[in-house]
Amino acid sequence: MPLVFAEEQRAGSTAAVRTVAAATRASLIDLSPELCPGGVCVTATTELPVYRDATHITVAMSRALAPVFEVTLR
């Protein structure tokens, strides 16, 4: 699925999350580069499955994203 389409579909929830983050001074992490490389959201890569269903990433993908979270949490 093109990232642009995914962003259109979740525009309302994204706006709500950004409002809450701003009000609470929380940081947001954009995982689009990892989940939608080249602007295309994929269900699997050659290395691992990305999603276990329509909205939840797999444990393997969560582990692969650990470095992104580690850098952000420092």
Coordinates of C-alpha atoms in Angstrom, one line a residue:
M1 CA 0.0 0.0 0.0
P2 CA 1.4 3.5 -0.8
L3 CA 2.3 5.4 2.3
V4 CA 0.3 8.4 1.1
F5 CA -2.9 6.2 1.2
A6 CA -2.1 4.9 4.6
E7 CA -1.6 8.4 5.9
E8 CA -4.9 9.5 4.4
Q9 CA -6.7 6.6 6.2
R10 CA -5.2 7.4 9.6
A11 CA -5.3 11.2 9.3
G12 CA -7.9 11.6 12.1
S13 CA -6.2 9.4 14.6
T14 CA -2.8 11.0 13.7
A15 CA -4.2 14.5 14.4
A16 CA -5.5 13.3 17.8
V17 CA -2.2 11.7 18.8
R18 CA -0.3 14.9 17.8
T19 CA -2.7 17.0 19.9
V20 CA -2.2 14.8 22.9
A21 CA 1.5 14.7 22.4
A22 CA 1.7 18.5 22.2
A23 CA -0.4 18.9 25.3
T24 CA 1.7 16.5 27.3
R25 CA 5.0 17.4 25.7
A26 CA 5.5 13.8 24.6
S27 CA 7.8 12.8 21.8
L28 CA 6.4 11.0 18.8
I29 CA 8.5 8.5 16.8
D30 CA 7.8 8.3 13.0
L31 CA 8.4 4.6 12.0
S32 CA 7.3 5.2 8.4
P33 CA 10.8 4.9 7.0
E34 CA 11.1 1.4 8.6
L35 CA 7.6 0.2 7.9
C36 CA 7.1 1.8 4.5
P37 CA 10.5 1.9 2.8
G38 CA 10.5 4.0 -0.3
G39 CA 7.0 5.2 0.4
V40 CA 5.4 1.7 0.1
C41 CA 4.0 0.0 3.2
V42 CA 4.9 -3.7 3.1
T43 CA 3.6 -6.7 4.9
A44 CA 6.9 -8.5 4.8
T45 CA 10.5 -7.9 3.9
T46 CA 13.0 -10.5 2.6
E47 CA 14.2 -10.8 6.2
L48 CA 11.0 -10.9 8.2
P49 CA 7.3 -10.4 8.4
V50 CA 6.3 -6.9 9.3
Y51 CA 2.6 -7.2 10.3
R52 CA 0.7 -10.1 12.0
D53 CA -2.6 -8.6 11.1
A54 CA -4.0 -5.3 9.6
T55 CA -2.7 -3.1 12.4
H56 CA -0.2 -4.9 14.6
I57 CA 3.5 -5.5 13.8
T58 CA 5.1 -8.8 14.5
V59 CA 7.4 -9.6 17.4
A60 CA 10.3 -9.9 14.9
M61 CA 9.6 -6.4 13.5
S62 CA 9.4 -5.0 17.1
R63 CA 12.8 -6.5 17.8
A64 CA 14.2 -5.1 14.5
L65 CA 12.9 -1.6 15.6
A66 CA 14.6 -1.7 19.0
P67 CA 17.5 0.5 17.8
V68 CA 15.1 3.2 16.7
F69 CA 13.5 3.2 20.2
E70 CA 16.9 3.1 22.0
V71 CA 18.1 6.2 20.2
T72 CA 14.9 8.0 20.9
L73 CA 14.8 7.1 24.6
R74 CA 18.3 8.3 25.3

